[in-house]
Coordinates of C-alpha atoms in Angstrom, one line a residue:
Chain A
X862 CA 161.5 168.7 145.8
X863 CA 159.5 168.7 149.1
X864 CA 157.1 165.8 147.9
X865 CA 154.1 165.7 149.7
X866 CA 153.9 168.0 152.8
X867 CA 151.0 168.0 155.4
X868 CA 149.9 171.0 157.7
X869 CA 149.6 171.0 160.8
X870 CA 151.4 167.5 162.0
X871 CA 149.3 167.6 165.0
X872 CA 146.0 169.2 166.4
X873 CA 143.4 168.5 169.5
X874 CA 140.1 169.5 168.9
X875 CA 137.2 169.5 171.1
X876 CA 134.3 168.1 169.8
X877 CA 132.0 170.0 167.5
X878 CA 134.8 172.1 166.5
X879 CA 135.6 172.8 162.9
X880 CA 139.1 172.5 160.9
X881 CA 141.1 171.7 158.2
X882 CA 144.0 170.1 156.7
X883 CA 146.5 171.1 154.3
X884 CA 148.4 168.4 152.0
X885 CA 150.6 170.0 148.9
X886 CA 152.0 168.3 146.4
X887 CA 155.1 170.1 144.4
X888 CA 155.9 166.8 141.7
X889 CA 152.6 167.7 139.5
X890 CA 150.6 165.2 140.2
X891 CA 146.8 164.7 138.8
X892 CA 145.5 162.5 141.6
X893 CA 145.2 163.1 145.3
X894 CA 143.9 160.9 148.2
X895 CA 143.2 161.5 152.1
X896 CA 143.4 158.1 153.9
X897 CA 143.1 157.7 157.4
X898 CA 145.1 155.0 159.9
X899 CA 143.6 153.5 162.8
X900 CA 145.5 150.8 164.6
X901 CA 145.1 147.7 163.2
X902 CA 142.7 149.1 160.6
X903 CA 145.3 149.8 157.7
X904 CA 144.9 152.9 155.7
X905 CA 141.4 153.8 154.6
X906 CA 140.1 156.2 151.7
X907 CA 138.5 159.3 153.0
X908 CA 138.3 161.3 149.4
X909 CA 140.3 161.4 146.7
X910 CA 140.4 164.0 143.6
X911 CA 141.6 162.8 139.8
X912 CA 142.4 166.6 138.9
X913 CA 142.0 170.3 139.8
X914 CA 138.1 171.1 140.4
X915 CA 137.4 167.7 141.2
X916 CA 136.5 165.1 144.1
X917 CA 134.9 161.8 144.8
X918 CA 133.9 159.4 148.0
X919 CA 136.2 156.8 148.8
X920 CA 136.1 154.1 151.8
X921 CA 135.0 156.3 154.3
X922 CA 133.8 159.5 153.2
X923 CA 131.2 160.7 156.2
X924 CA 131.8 163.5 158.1
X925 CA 134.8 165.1 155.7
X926 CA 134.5 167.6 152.9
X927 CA 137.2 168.2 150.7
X928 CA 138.0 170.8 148.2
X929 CA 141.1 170.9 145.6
X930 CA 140.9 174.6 143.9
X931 CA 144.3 174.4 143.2
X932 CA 146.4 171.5 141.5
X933 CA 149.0 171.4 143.8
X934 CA 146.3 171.1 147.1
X935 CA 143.9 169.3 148.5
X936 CA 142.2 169.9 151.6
X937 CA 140.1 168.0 154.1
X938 CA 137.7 169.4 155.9
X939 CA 135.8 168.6 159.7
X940 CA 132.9 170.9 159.9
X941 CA 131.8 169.5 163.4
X942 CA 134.8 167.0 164.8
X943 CA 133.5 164.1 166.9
X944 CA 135.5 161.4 168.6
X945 CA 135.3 158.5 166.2
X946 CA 137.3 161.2 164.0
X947 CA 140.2 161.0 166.4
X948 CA 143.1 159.3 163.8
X949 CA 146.2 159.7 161.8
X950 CA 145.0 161.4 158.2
X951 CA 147.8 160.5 155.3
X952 CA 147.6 162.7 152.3
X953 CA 148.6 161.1 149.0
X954 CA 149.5 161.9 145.1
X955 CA 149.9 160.5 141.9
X956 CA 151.2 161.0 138.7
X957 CA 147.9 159.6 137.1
X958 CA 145.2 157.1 137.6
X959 CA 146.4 153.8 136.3
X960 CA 146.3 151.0 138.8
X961 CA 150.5 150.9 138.8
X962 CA 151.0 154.5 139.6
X963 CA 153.0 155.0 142.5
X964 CA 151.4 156.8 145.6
X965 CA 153.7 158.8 147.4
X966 CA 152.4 159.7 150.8
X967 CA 152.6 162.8 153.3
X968 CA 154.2 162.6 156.6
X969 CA 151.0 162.7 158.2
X970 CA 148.8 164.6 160.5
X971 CA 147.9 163.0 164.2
X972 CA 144.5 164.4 164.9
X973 CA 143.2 164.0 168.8
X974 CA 139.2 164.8 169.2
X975 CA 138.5 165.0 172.7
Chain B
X1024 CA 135.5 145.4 146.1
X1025 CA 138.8 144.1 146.9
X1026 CA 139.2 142.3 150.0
X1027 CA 142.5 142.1 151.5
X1028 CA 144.4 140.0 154.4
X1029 CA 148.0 140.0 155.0
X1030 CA 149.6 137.8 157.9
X1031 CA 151.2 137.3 160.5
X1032 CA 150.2 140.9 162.2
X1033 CA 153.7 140.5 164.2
X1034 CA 157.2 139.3 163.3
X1035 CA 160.4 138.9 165.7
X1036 CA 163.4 137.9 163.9
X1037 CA 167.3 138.0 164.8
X1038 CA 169.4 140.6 163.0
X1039 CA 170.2 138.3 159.3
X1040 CA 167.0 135.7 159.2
X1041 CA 164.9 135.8 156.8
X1042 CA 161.2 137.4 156.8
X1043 CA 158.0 136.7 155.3
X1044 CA 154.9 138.3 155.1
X1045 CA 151.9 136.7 153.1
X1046 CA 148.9 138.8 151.3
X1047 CA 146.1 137.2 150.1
X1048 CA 143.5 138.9 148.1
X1049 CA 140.2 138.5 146.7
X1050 CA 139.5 140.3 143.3
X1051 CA 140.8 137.6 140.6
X1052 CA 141.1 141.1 138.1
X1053 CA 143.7 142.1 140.2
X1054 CA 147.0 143.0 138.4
X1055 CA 149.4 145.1 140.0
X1056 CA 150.8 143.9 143.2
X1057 CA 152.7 146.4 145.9
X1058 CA 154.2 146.3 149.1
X1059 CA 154.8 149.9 151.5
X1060 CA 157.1 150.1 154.2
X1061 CA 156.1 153.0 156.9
X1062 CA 158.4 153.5 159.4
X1063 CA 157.6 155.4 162.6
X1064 CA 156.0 158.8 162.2
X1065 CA 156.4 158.7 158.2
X1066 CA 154.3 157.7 156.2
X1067 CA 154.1 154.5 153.5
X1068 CA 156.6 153.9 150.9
X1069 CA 156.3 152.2 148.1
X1070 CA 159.6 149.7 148.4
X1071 CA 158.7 146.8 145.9
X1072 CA 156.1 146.0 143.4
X1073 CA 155.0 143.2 140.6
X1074 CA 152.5 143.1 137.9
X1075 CA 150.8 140.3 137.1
X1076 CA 152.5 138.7 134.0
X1077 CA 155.8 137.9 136.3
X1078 CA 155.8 135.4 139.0
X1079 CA 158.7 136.7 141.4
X1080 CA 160.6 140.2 141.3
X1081 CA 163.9 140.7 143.1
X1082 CA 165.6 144.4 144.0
X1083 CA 168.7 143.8 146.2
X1084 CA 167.7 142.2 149.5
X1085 CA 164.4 142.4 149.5
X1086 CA 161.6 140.3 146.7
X1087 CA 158.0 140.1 146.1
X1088 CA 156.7 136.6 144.6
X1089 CA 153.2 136.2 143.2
X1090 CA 150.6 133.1 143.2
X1091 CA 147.9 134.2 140.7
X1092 CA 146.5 130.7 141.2
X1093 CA 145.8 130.9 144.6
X1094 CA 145.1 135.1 144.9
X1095 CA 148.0 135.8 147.4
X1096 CA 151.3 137.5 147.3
X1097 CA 154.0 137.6 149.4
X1098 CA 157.1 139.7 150.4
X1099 CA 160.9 138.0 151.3
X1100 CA 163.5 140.5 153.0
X1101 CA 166.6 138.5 153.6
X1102 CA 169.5 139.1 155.8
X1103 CA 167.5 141.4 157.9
X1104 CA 168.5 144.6 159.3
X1105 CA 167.7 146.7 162.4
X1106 CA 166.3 149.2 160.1
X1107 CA 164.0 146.8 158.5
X1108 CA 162.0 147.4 161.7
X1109 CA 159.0 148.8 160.6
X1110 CA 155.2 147.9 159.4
X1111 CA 154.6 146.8 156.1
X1112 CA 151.3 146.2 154.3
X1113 CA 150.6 145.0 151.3
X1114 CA 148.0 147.3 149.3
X1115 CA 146.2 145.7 145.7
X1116 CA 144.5 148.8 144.0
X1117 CA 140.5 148.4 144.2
X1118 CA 139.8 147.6 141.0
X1119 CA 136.0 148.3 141.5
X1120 CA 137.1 152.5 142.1
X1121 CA 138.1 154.9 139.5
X1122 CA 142.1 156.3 140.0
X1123 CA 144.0 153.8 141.9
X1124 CA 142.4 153.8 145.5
X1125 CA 144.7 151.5 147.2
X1126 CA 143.1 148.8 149.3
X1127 CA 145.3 148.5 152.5
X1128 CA 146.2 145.5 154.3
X1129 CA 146.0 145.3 158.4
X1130 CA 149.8 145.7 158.3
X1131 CA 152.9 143.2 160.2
X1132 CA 155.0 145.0 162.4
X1133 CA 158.4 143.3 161.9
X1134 CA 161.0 143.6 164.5
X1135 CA 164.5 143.3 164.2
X1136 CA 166.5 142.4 166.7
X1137 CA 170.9 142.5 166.9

């Protein structure tokens, strides 16, 4: 089992450019979460998804889209990068949504916006 | 929602003292207590956990003890390592959100030194 695996590990975009990010999941998992870390910040919710086809706002949802057609993946989306987006994005899963089920979390993905 | 503040932000400690982070919290419905370790360029790991119907939970060197009384909960790693270097944050799930959106602390970066 891979676990969780994020794509790419790192990018620099220039701002107003577009991307997205890639976070799989091979243990089945229901739920799925894009955080990101800032120093001293902690981890933040971007978006998070209870099952295929579905998606709702977290912490800190403004400027991301996310989409998760498949079970396995989840994607985040930058449709027009800025600087404040500049961070370290952490993809997690779960096997369901009760309050004590373990989130196991991506590598990460260092994103630069210049 | 939740409000969460762990301390100290930094800890030094010679290779086989004792360490001790605190958590406090803020959402008396809490009930599920857990502490990630995230060493550098990973991401968190779940390495110890407690529920809130037990006051102190022990796995091997490391222990989590709980104070519903007075909201907080702390984490003891004894006879510390080099590789306990790492941050650590505690993380209560936001009881306020649907799924189990984990409410991050600002992390302690604990350094070990031989």
């Amino acid at each position: 089992n891979a676990g969780v695996t994020q794509t790419p590990k790192f990018r620099v975009l220039k701002t107003g450019q577009s991307m997205t990010l890639l976070c799989a999941q091979d243990m089945n998992h229901e739920y799925m979460y894009w955080y990101r870390q800032d120093p001293g910040m902690g981890l933040r919710l971007i978006h998070y998804s209870v099952g295929e086809g579905t998606t709702a706002k977290g912490e800190v949802p403004d400027g991301y889209n996310v989409s998760r057609l498949k079970k396995q993946n989840f994607l985040l989306g930058l449709e027009s990068a800025a600087p404040s987006q500049t961070s370290v994005y952490f993809c997690a899963s779960s096997y369901g949504g009760e309050s004590t089920d373990t989130q196991y979390f991506g590598p990460g993905t260092r994103l630069t916006v210049l | 929602g939740e409000n969460v503040e762990q301390h100290p932000s930094t800890l030094s400690v010679q290779e086989g003292d004792s360490a001790v982070i605190k958590c406090t919290y803020s959402d008396s419905a809490s009930n599920y207590f857990p502490w990630y370790k995230q060493e550098l360029g990973k991401g968190p790991q779940l390495i110890i956990d407690i529920r809130s119907n037990v006051g102190e939970k022990k796995d091997q060197r490391i222990a989590v003890t709980l104070n519903k009384t007075a909201k907080h909960f702390s984490l003891h790693i004894t006879e510390t390592q080099p590789e306990d270097s790492a941050v650590y944050f505690c993380a209560p799930p936001n009881g306020n959100q649907a799924g189990t959106a984990l409410i991050f602390g600002k992390g302690t970066t604990l350094s070990v030194s031989s």
